[in-house]
């Protein structure tokens, strides 16, 4: 019997309801049905024109947006659209712009600790240790936990965004145009880091 793939997406699609005038509503198709599978350590690239639904699919995979139809399974287990805990543990997302996705009012350590507080029973000491180890994993210092996002460079912010994706030890990471706002030298550093982590941890990537 053939083993289940790490990720199986079956007929996932998305429609939004938009209001047209005072009394009329209309369904707008944001993502046509799509199916695919992904194995541990593999990378899947989503390529398409603007408005083709790439970012919508990325957000559906990460649990940010609920699909209108279809299903997502990880290791054969169905991940319900409203099962935020399983989405958070199994599939994590790196957003395009860390300047808008990292809260400037929170220290980096607090940003990274939040998913652990919401989804684990770890003690404060265990959470602090996990934050420090994850920062080191992405090439930052443990002391960066005390910094605010505006105190570090754009490349370091993207490393923090990656650390936030890694903090729950996910099986799959979705990167939504993660490299588009970085200069070439920083972009190559982040890509090499992603490849290194994939080789060491067996993470699967879905990259827009």
Tab-separated table of C-alpha atoms in Angstrom:
chain	number	residue	atom	x	y	z
A	1	UNK	CA	0.000	0.000	0.000
A	2	UNK	CA	1.408	3.361	-1.027
A	3	UNK	CA	2.106	5.749	1.852
A	4	UNK	CA	0.196	9.002	2.053
A	5	UNK	CA	2.130	12.090	0.925
A	6	UNK	CA	3.046	14.666	3.524
A	7	UNK	CA	0.564	17.139	2.033
A	8	UNK	CA	-2.418	16.307	-0.151
A	9	UNK	CA	-4.539	19.168	-1.479
A	10	UNK	CA	-7.723	18.050	-3.239
A	11	UNK	CA	-9.983	20.360	-5.267
A	12	UNK	CA	-9.291	23.435	-3.137
A	13	UNK	CA	-11.100	26.513	-4.421
A	14	UNK	CA	-12.223	29.890	-3.121
A	15	UNK	CA	-15.044	32.307	-3.917
A	16	UNK	CA	-15.728	35.631	-2.223
A	17	UNK	CA	-19.119	37.311	-1.996
A	18	UNK	CA	-19.025	40.959	-3.025
A	19	UNK	CA	-21.829	43.467	-2.681
A	20	UNK	CA	-22.976	45.075	-5.945
A	21	UNK	CA	-25.164	48.008	-4.980
A	22	UNK	CA	-27.576	48.028	-2.046
A	23	UNK	CA	-29.393	44.726	-2.540
A	24	UNK	CA	-27.295	42.646	-4.942
A	25	UNK	CA	-24.456	40.303	-4.076
A	26	UNK	CA	-22.198	38.463	-6.490
A	27	UNK	CA	-19.783	35.561	-6.087
A	28	UNK	CA	-16.263	36.390	-7.286
A	29	UNK	CA	-13.997	33.445	-8.059
A	30	UNK	CA	-10.569	34.014	-6.456
A	31	UNK	CA	-9.144	30.505	-6.930
A	32	UNK	CA	-10.213	27.773	-9.329
A	33	UNK	CA	-10.061	24.245	-7.958
A	34	UNK	CA	-6.533	22.891	-7.684
A	35	UNK	CA	-5.069	19.597	-6.467
A	36	UNK	CA	-1.482	18.562	-5.734
A	37	UNK	CA	0.698	16.552	-3.369
A	38	UNK	CA	3.954	17.345	-1.593
A	39	UNK	CA	6.499	15.042	0.017
A	40	UNK	CA	8.879	15.788	2.949
A	41	UNK	CA	11.863	17.848	1.838
A	42	UNK	CA	10.250	18.858	-1.465
A	43	UNK	CA	9.650	22.374	-2.770
A	44	UNK	CA	6.596	23.338	-4.810
A	45	UNK	CA	6.625	26.674	-6.674
A	46	UNK	CA	3.350	28.463	-7.443
A	47	UNK	CA	3.781	30.573	-10.575
A	48	UNK	CA	1.126	32.705	-12.230
A	49	UNK	CA	-0.059	36.158	-13.184
A	50	UNK	CA	-1.185	38.727	-10.652
A	51	UNK	CA	-4.723	37.895	-9.522
A	52	UNK	CA	-4.462	34.226	-10.470
A	53	UNK	CA	-5.031	33.089	-6.869
A	54	UNK	CA	-1.490	32.257	-5.741
A	55	UNK	CA	-1.629	34.263	-2.519
A	56	UNK	CA	-5.184	33.078	-1.847
A	57	UNK	CA	-4.011	29.464	-2.054
A	58	UNK	CA	-1.041	30.239	0.218
A	59	UNK	CA	-3.359	31.760	2.822
A	60	UNK	CA	-5.758	28.801	2.596
A	61	UNK	CA	-2.893	26.362	3.203
A	62	UNK	CA	-1.773	28.333	6.262
A	63	UNK	CA	-5.298	28.623	7.657
A	64	UNK	CA	-5.484	32.404	7.236
A	65	UNK	CA	-8.393	32.102	4.765
A	66	UNK	CA	-11.012	29.327	4.678
A	67	UNK	CA	-11.501	27.464	1.399
A	68	UNK	CA	-14.937	27.403	-0.224
A	69	UNK	CA	-14.490	23.775	-1.247
A	70	UNK	CA	-11.966	20.943	-1.209
A	71	UNK	CA	-9.787	19.513	1.526
A	72	UNK	CA	-6.251	19.579	2.933
A	73	UNK	CA	-4.633	16.513	4.476
A	74	UNK	CA	-1.279	16.249	6.262
A	75	UNK	CA	-0.003	12.673	6.599
A	76	UNK	CA	-3.492	11.550	5.627
A	77	UNK	CA	-5.152	13.515	8.442
A	78	UNK	CA	-7.834	15.976	7.373
A	79	UNK	CA	-7.101	19.544	8.482
A	80	UNK	CA	-10.457	21.264	8.947
A	81	UNK	CA	-10.671	24.916	7.814
A	82	UNK	CA	-11.431	26.045	11.376
A	83	UNK	CA	-8.794	23.825	13.026
A	84	UNK	CA	-6.388	26.682	13.676
A	85	UNK	CA	-4.277	24.674	16.105
A	86	UNK	CA	-3.419	21.988	13.536
A	87	UNK	CA	-2.789	24.603	10.848
A	88	UNK	CA	-0.479	26.441	13.253
A	89	UNK	CA	1.466	23.299	14.146
A	90	UNK	CA	1.692	21.647	10.735
A	91	UNK	CA	1.749	24.494	8.187
A	92	UNK	CA	3.305	27.897	8.873
A	93	UNK	CA	3.532	30.960	6.657
A	94	UNK	CA	6.131	33.614	5.873
A	95	UNK	CA	4.391	36.747	4.631
A	96	UNK	CA	5.725	38.955	1.848
A	97	UNK	CA	6.498	42.083	3.875
A	98	UNK	CA	7.980	41.665	7.374
A	99	UNK	CA	7.561	45.410	7.937
A	100	UNK	CA	3.793	44.925	8.041
A	101	UNK	CA	3.642	41.373	9.445
A	102	UNK	CA	5.878	42.041	12.499
A	103	UNK	CA	4.209	44.154	15.187
A	104	UNK	CA	6.536	47.154	15.789
A	105	UNK	CA	5.208	47.531	19.351
A	106	UNK	CA	6.366	44.083	20.451
A	107	UNK	CA	9.896	42.872	21.106
A	108	UNK	CA	11.046	40.096	18.791
A	109	UNK	CA	11.067	37.581	21.634
A	110	UNK	CA	7.419	38.328	22.357
A	111	UNK	CA	6.502	37.986	18.670
A	112	UNK	CA	8.129	34.555	18.510
A	113	UNK	CA	6.732	33.441	21.855
A	114	UNK	CA	3.089	34.168	20.974
A	115	UNK	CA	2.420	30.943	18.971
A	116	UNK	CA	3.984	28.887	21.769
A	117	UNK	CA	1.773	30.553	24.389
A	118	UNK	CA	-1.374	29.932	22.337
A	119	UNK	CA	-0.690	26.383	21.119
A	120	UNK	CA	1.546	24.607	23.635
A	121	UNK	CA	1.732	23.856	27.349
A	122	UNK	CA	5.384	24.945	27.565
A	123	UNK	CA	6.564	26.787	30.672
A	124	UNK	CA	7.895	30.369	30.350
A	125	UNK	CA	11.431	29.004	30.705
A	126	UNK	CA	10.862	26.434	27.957
A	127	UNK	CA	9.362	29.094	25.679
A	128	UNK	CA	12.316	31.429	26.251
A	129	UNK	CA	14.738	28.584	25.413
A	130	UNK	CA	12.799	27.718	22.237
A	131	UNK	CA	12.855	31.366	21.142
A	132	UNK	CA	16.619	31.618	21.662
A	133	UNK	CA	17.329	28.349	19.844
A	134	UNK	CA	15.123	29.329	16.903
A	135	UNK	CA	16.830	32.713	16.603
A	136	UNK	CA	20.197	30.960	16.450
A	137	UNK	CA	18.807	28.537	13.853
A	138	UNK	CA	18.097	31.421	11.465
A	139	UNK	CA	21.459	33.101	12.002
A	140	UNK	CA	20.476	35.670	14.633
A	141	UNK	CA	21.671	36.142	18.205
A	142	UNK	CA	19.704	35.197	21.319
A	143	UNK	CA	19.959	38.882	22.288
A	144	UNK	CA	17.802	39.820	19.292
A	145	UNK	CA	14.819	38.663	21.366
A	146	UNK	CA	15.115	41.973	23.244
A	147	UNK	CA	15.049	44.110	20.078
A	148	UNK	CA	12.050	45.740	18.412
A	149	UNK	CA	11.604	45.042	14.661
A	150	UNK	CA	12.465	48.637	13.693
A	151	UNK	CA	15.896	48.214	15.323
A	152	UNK	CA	17.097	45.609	12.796
A	153	UNK	CA	17.727	45.486	9.032
A	154	UNK	CA	15.275	44.239	6.390
A	155	UNK	CA	17.252	41.024	5.972
A	156	UNK	CA	17.188	40.418	9.729
A	157	UNK	CA	13.445	41.089	9.773
A	158	UNK	CA	12.962	38.371	7.174
A	159	UNK	CA	15.011	36.031	9.361
A	160	UNK	CA	12.684	36.865	12.265
A	161	UNK	CA	9.704	36.102	10.018
A	162	UNK	CA	11.320	32.754	9.190
A	163	UNK	CA	11.960	32.124	12.891
A	164	UNK	CA	8.278	32.760	13.612
A	165	UNK	CA	7.391	30.183	10.955
A	166	UNK	CA	9.836	27.658	12.438
A	167	UNK	CA	8.984	28.194	16.111
A	168	UNK	CA	6.310	25.447	16.151
A	169	UNK	CA	8.516	22.902	14.326
A	170	UNK	CA	6.133	22.701	11.331
A	171	UNK	CA	6.253	20.090	8.572
A	172	UNK	CA	5.435	22.609	5.821
A	173	UNK	CA	6.271	26.294	5.321
A	174	UNK	CA	4.410	28.505	2.854
A	175	UNK	CA	6.393	31.516	1.601
A	176	UNK	CA	4.276	34.200	-0.090
A	177	UNK	CA	6.665	36.181	-2.349
A	178	UNK	CA	9.101	36.236	0.561
A	179	UNK	CA	12.078	37.349	-1.534
A	180	UNK	CA	10.515	40.055	-3.696
A	181	UNK	CA	11.313	42.972	-1.347
A	182	UNK	CA	14.923	41.957	-0.593
A	183	UNK	CA	18.026	43.073	-2.469
A	184	UNK	CA	19.982	40.413	-4.338
A	185	UNK	CA	22.669	39.760	-1.705
A	186	UNK	CA	20.162	39.401	1.141
A	187	UNK	CA	17.868	37.319	-1.073
A	188	UNK	CA	20.625	34.806	-1.763
A	189	UNK	CA	21.401	34.565	1.969
A	190	UNK	CA	17.768	33.805	2.814
A	191	UNK	CA	17.460	31.240	-0.001
A	192	UNK	CA	20.628	29.483	1.162
A	193	UNK	CA	19.289	29.474	4.718
A	194	UNK	CA	15.991	27.939	3.572
A	195	UNK	CA	17.847	25.225	1.655
A	196	UNK	CA	20.056	24.486	4.665
A	197	UNK	CA	17.049	24.166	6.979
A	198	UNK	CA	15.258	21.979	4.443
A	199	UNK	CA	18.227	19.624	4.296
A	200	UNK	CA	18.610	19.496	8.080
A	201	UNK	CA	14.935	19.336	9.092
A	202	UNK	CA	13.175	17.821	6.070
A	203	UNK	CA	10.799	20.779	5.792
A	204	UNK	CA	8.627	20.987	2.667
A	205	UNK	CA	8.159	24.412	1.081
A	206	UNK	CA	5.354	25.910	-0.951
A	207	UNK	CA	6.802	29.071	-2.503
A	208	UNK	CA	4.814	31.732	-4.341
